[in-house]
Amino acid sequence: PLKREVARLNRHVWLTALRRDQAETRKATPILALQPDGVLKVAPMVAWNSRAVWAYLKARSVPRHPLYD
């Protein structure tokens, strides 16, 4: 569904919050990846770890989503 909507909306960039520390299968996730369909996938948080994410959220007073717990 996401790829279909990206194509329908004629988008050329896809931002993702993937991080390398989330799973073994994500260890080699690149910051930039050109998809076969020509869409550029950008993972700006790829080098962050869980501690960095929580520090960022705390420093900016981002409220915790109630469903997170």
mmCIF file with all atom_site columns, N, CA, C and O in Angstrom, residues 1-2 5 9-10 12 16 18 20 24 27 29-30 37 42 48 50-51 56 58-60 64-65 67:
data_model
loop_
_atom_site.group_PDB
_atom_site.id
_atom_site.type_symbol
_atom_site.label_atom_id
_atom_site.label_alt_id
_atom_site.label_comp_id
_atom_site.label_asym_id
_atom_site.label_entity_id
_atom_site.label_seq_id
_atom_site.pdbx_PDB_ins_code
_atom_site.Cartn_x
_atom_site.Cartn_y
_atom_site.Cartn_z
_atom_site.occupancy
_atom_site.B_iso_or_equiv
_atom_site.pdbx_formal_charge
_atom_site.auth_seq_id
_atom_site.auth_comp_id
_atom_site.auth_asym_id
_atom_site.auth_atom_id
_atom_site.pdbx_PDB_model_num
ATOM 1   N N  . PRO A 1 1  ? 0.805  -1.225 0.000  1.00 0.00 ? 1  PRO A N  1
ATOM 2   C CA . PRO A 1 1  ? 0.000  0.000  0.000  1.00 0.00 ? 1  PRO A CA 1
ATOM 3   C C  . PRO A 1 1  ? 0.844  1.283  0.000  1.00 0.00 ? 1  PRO A C  1
ATOM 4   O O  . PRO A 1 1  ? 0.487  2.237  -0.660 1.00 0.00 ? 1  PRO A O  1
ATOM 5   N N  . LEU A 1 2  ? 1.954  1.286  0.738  1.00 0.00 ? 2  LEU A N  1
ATOM 6   C CA . LEU A 1 2  ? 2.775  2.500  0.786  1.00 0.00 ? 2  LEU A CA 1
ATOM 7   C C  . LEU A 1 2  ? 3.387  2.799  -0.575 1.00 0.00 ? 2  LEU A C  1
ATOM 8   O O  . LEU A 1 2  ? 3.319  3.940  -1.048 1.00 0.00 ? 2  LEU A O  1
ATOM 9   N N  . GLU A 1 5  ? 0.841  4.280  -2.899 1.00 0.00 ? 5  GLU A N  1
ATOM 10  C CA . GLU A 1 5  ? 0.530  5.679  -2.610 1.00 0.00 ? 5  GLU A CA 1
ATOM 11  C C  . GLU A 1 5  ? 1.669  6.615  -3.000 1.00 0.00 ? 5  GLU A C  1
ATOM 12  O O  . GLU A 1 5  ? 1.431  7.707  -3.494 1.00 0.00 ? 5  GLU A O  1
ATOM 13  N N  . LEU A 1 9  ? 0.893  9.494  -5.677 1.00 0.00 ? 9  LEU A N  1
ATOM 14  C CA . LEU A 1 9  ? 1.125  10.896 -5.343 1.00 0.00 ? 9  LEU A CA 1
ATOM 15  C C  . LEU A 1 9  ? 2.322  11.490 -6.088 1.00 0.00 ? 9  LEU A C  1
ATOM 16  O O  . LEU A 1 9  ? 2.650  12.653 -5.901 1.00 0.00 ? 9  LEU A O  1
ATOM 17  N N  . ASN A 1 10 ? 2.982  10.652 -6.883 1.00 0.00 ? 10 ASN A N  1
ATOM 18  C CA . ASN A 1 10 ? 4.138  11.078 -7.672 1.00 0.00 ? 10 ASN A CA 1
ATOM 19  C C  . ASN A 1 10 ? 5.254  11.639 -6.782 1.00 0.00 ? 10 ASN A C  1
ATOM 20  O O  . ASN A 1 10 ? 5.851  12.669 -7.081 1.00 0.00 ? 10 ASN A O  1
ATOM 21  N N  . HIS A 1 12 ? 8.982  11.420 -4.940 1.00 0.00 ? 12 HIS A N  1
ATOM 22  C CA . HIS A 1 12 ? 10.297 10.945 -5.368 1.00 0.00 ? 12 HIS A CA 1
ATOM 23  C C  . HIS A 1 12 ? 11.228 10.645 -4.197 1.00 0.00 ? 12 HIS A C  1
ATOM 24  O O  . HIS A 1 12 ? 12.321 10.141 -4.401 1.00 0.00 ? 12 HIS A O  1
ATOM 25  N N  . THR A 1 16 ? 12.157 7.551  6.188  1.00 0.00 ? 16 THR A N  1
ATOM 26  C CA . THR A 1 16 ? 11.877 6.443  7.085  1.00 0.00 ? 16 THR A CA 1
ATOM 27  C C  . THR A 1 16 ? 12.640 6.634  8.395  1.00 0.00 ? 16 THR A C  1
ATOM 28  O O  . THR A 1 16 ? 13.669 7.304  8.427  1.00 0.00 ? 16 THR A O  1
ATOM 29  N N  . LEU A 1 18 ? 13.925 4.101  10.135 1.00 0.00 ? 18 LEU A N  1
ATOM 30  C CA . LEU A 1 18 ? 14.686 2.882  10.411 1.00 0.00 ? 18 LEU A CA 1
ATOM 31  C C  . LEU A 1 18 ? 15.999 3.224  11.110 1.00 0.00 ? 18 LEU A C  1
ATOM 32  O O  . LEU A 1 18 ? 16.629 4.233  10.805 1.00 0.00 ? 18 LEU A O  1
ATOM 33  N N  . ARG A 1 20 ? 19.706 1.264  12.591 1.00 0.00 ? 20 ARG A N  1
ATOM 34  C CA . ARG A 1 20 ? 20.529 0.052  12.505 1.00 0.00 ? 20 ARG A CA 1
ATOM 35  C C  . ARG A 1 20 ? 20.492 -0.779 13.774 1.00 0.00 ? 20 ARG A C  1
ATOM 36  O O  . ARG A 1 20 ? 20.703 -1.997 13.728 1.00 0.00 ? 20 ARG A O  1
ATOM 37  N N  . GLU A 1 24 ? 19.118 -7.182 13.659 1.00 0.00 ? 24 GLU A N  1
ATOM 38  C CA . GLU A 1 24 ? 20.281 -7.650 12.892 1.00 0.00 ? 24 GLU A CA 1
ATOM 39  C C  . GLU A 1 24 ? 20.087 -7.399 11.397 1.00 0.00 ? 24 GLU A C  1
ATOM 40  O O  . GLU A 1 24 ? 21.034 -7.078 10.696 1.00 0.00 ? 24 GLU A O  1
ATOM 41  N N  . LYS A 1 27 ? 21.271 -3.841 10.277 1.00 0.00 ? 27 LYS A N  1
ATOM 42  C CA . LYS A 1 27 ? 22.640 -3.411 10.575 1.00 0.00 ? 27 LYS A CA 1
ATOM 43  C C  . LYS A 1 27 ? 23.315 -2.692 9.405  1.00 0.00 ? 27 LYS A C  1
ATOM 44  O O  . LYS A 1 27 ? 24.144 -1.825 9.605  1.00 0.00 ? 27 LYS A O  1
ATOM 45  N N  . THR A 1 29 ? 21.668 -0.979 6.977  1.00 0.00 ? 29 THR A N  1
ATOM 46  C CA . THR A 1 29 ? 20.757 -0.005 6.367  1.00 0.00 ? 29 THR A CA 1
ATOM 47  C C  . THR A 1 29 ? 21.522 1.263  5.985  1.00 0.00 ? 29 THR A C  1
ATOM 48  O O  . THR A 1 29 ? 22.172 1.874  6.830  1.00 0.00 ? 29 THR A O  1
ATOM 49  N N  . PRO A 1 30 ? 21.444 1.660  4.722  1.00 0.00 ? 30 PRO A N  1
ATOM 50  C CA . PRO A 1 30 ? 22.136 2.888  4.295  1.00 0.00 ? 30 PRO A CA 1
ATOM 51  C C  . PRO A 1 30 ? 21.317 4.141  4.634  1.00 0.00 ? 30 PRO A C  1
ATOM 52  O O  . PRO A 1 30 ? 20.106 4.060  4.839  1.00 0.00 ? 30 PRO A O  1
ATOM 53  N N  . ASP A 1 37 ? 12.141 1.509  -8.148 1.00 0.00 ? 37 ASP A N  1
ATOM 54  C CA . ASP A 1 37 ? 11.141 2.335  -8.822 1.00 0.00 ? 37 ASP A CA 1
ATOM 55  C C  . ASP A 1 37 ? 11.586 3.788  -8.983 1.00 0.00 ? 37 ASP A C  1
ATOM 56  O O  . ASP A 1 37 ? 10.823 4.638  -9.437 1.00 0.00 ? 37 ASP A O  1
ATOM 57  N N  . VAL A 1 42 ? 15.259 7.744  2.287  1.00 0.00 ? 42 VAL A N  1
ATOM 58  C CA . VAL A 1 42 ? 16.167 8.472  3.171  1.00 0.00 ? 42 VAL A CA 1
ATOM 59  C C  . VAL A 1 42 ? 15.898 8.044  4.620  1.00 0.00 ? 42 VAL A C  1
ATOM 60  O O  . VAL A 1 42 ? 14.759 8.109  5.096  1.00 0.00 ? 42 VAL A O  1
ATOM 61  N N  . TRP A 1 48 ? 21.318 6.455  14.742 1.00 0.00 ? 48 TRP A N  1
ATOM 62  C CA . TRP A 1 48 ? 20.895 6.714  16.119 1.00 0.00 ? 48 TRP A CA 1
ATOM 63  C C  . TRP A 1 48 ? 20.683 5.386  16.839 1.00 0.00 ? 48 TRP A C  1
ATOM 64  O O  . TRP A 1 48 ? 20.382 4.369  16.228 1.00 0.00 ? 48 TRP A O  1
ATOM 65  N N  . SER A 1 50 ? 18.744 3.776  20.596 1.00 0.00 ? 50 SER A N  1
ATOM 66  C CA . SER A 1 50 ? 17.569 4.045  21.434 1.00 0.00 ? 50 SER A CA 1
ATOM 67  C C  . SER A 1 50 ? 17.823 5.197  22.412 1.00 0.00 ? 50 SER A C  1
ATOM 68  O O  . SER A 1 50 ? 16.961 6.061  22.616 1.00 0.00 ? 50 SER A O  1
ATOM 69  N N  . ARG A 1 51 ? 19.008 5.227  22.980 1.00 0.00 ? 51 ARG A N  1
ATOM 70  C CA . ARG A 1 51 ? 19.354 6.288  23.930 1.00 0.00 ? 51 ARG A CA 1
ATOM 71  C C  . ARG A 1 51 ? 19.303 7.666  23.253 1.00 0.00 ? 51 ARG A C  1
ATOM 72  O O  . ARG A 1 51 ? 18.793 8.624  23.812 1.00 0.00 ? 51 ARG A O  1
ATOM 73  N N  . TYR A 1 56 ? 16.729 12.904 22.419 1.00 0.00 ? 56 TYR A N  1
ATOM 74  C CA . TYR A 1 56 ? 16.168 13.895 21.496 1.00 0.00 ? 56 TYR A CA 1
ATOM 75  C C  . TYR A 1 56 ? 14.746 14.263 21.908 1.00 0.00 ? 56 TYR A C  1
ATOM 76  O O  . TYR A 1 56 ? 14.378 15.439 21.970 1.00 0.00 ? 56 TYR A O  1
ATOM 77  N N  . LYS A 1 58 ? 13.283 13.905 24.847 1.00 0.00 ? 58 LYS A N  1
ATOM 78  C CA . LYS A 1 58 ? 13.270 14.587 26.140 1.00 0.00 ? 58 LYS A CA 1
ATOM 79  C C  . LYS A 1 58 ? 13.729 16.037 25.998 1.00 0.00 ? 58 LYS A C  1
ATOM 80  O O  . LYS A 1 58 ? 13.111 16.946 26.555 1.00 0.00 ? 58 LYS A O  1
ATOM 81  N N  . ALA A 1 59 ? 14.791 16.279 25.250 1.00 0.00 ? 59 ALA A N  1
ATOM 82  C CA . ALA A 1 59 ? 15.338 17.629 25.083 1.00 0.00 ? 59 ALA A CA 1
ATOM 83  C C  . ALA A 1 59 ? 14.345 18.564 24.416 1.00 0.00 ? 59 ALA A C  1
ATOM 84  O O  . ALA A 1 59 ? 14.390 19.779 24.627 1.00 0.00 ? 59 ALA A O  1
ATOM 85  N N  . ARG A 1 60 ? 13.435 17.995 23.631 1.00 0.00 ? 60 ARG A N  1
ATOM 86  C CA . ARG A 1 60 ? 12.458 18.820 22.908 1.00 0.00 ? 60 ARG A CA 1
ATOM 87  C C  . ARG A 1 60 ? 11.053 18.714 23.485 1.00 0.00 ? 60 ARG A C  1
ATOM 88  O O  . ARG A 1 60 ? 10.079 19.158 22.896 1.00 0.00 ? 60 ARG A O  1
ATOM 89  N N  . ARG A 1 64 ? 5.147  11.605 25.240 1.00 0.00 ? 64 ARG A N  1
ATOM 90  C CA . ARG A 1 64 ? 5.168  10.163 24.987 1.00 0.00 ? 64 ARG A CA 1
ATOM 91  C C  . ARG A 1 64 ? 3.766  9.725  24.577 1.00 0.00 ? 64 ARG A C  1
ATOM 92  O O  . ARG A 1 64 ? 2.776  10.089 25.207 1.00 0.00 ? 64 ARG A O  1
ATOM 93  N N  . HIS A 1 65 ? 3.675  8.942  23.533 1.00 0.00 ? 65 HIS A N  1
ATOM 94  C CA . HIS A 1 65 ? 2.364  8.463  23.067 1.00 0.00 ? 65 HIS A CA 1
ATOM 95  C C  . HIS A 1 65 ? 1.816  7.467  24.089 1.00 0.00 ? 65 HIS A C  1
ATOM 96  O O  . HIS A 1 65 ? 2.534  6.566  24.534 1.00 0.00 ? 65 HIS A O  1
ATOM 97  N N  . LEU A 1 67 ? -0.038 4.922  23.832 1.00 0.00 ? 67 LEU A N  1
ATOM 98  C CA . LEU A 1 67 ? -0.041 3.528  23.407 1.00 0.00 ? 67 LEU A CA 1
ATOM 99  C C  . LEU A 1 67 ? 1.364  2.909  23.413 1.00 0.00 ? 67 LEU A C  1
ATOM 100 O O  . LEU A 1 67 ? 1.508  1.713  23.232 1.00 0.00 ? 67 LEU A O  1
#
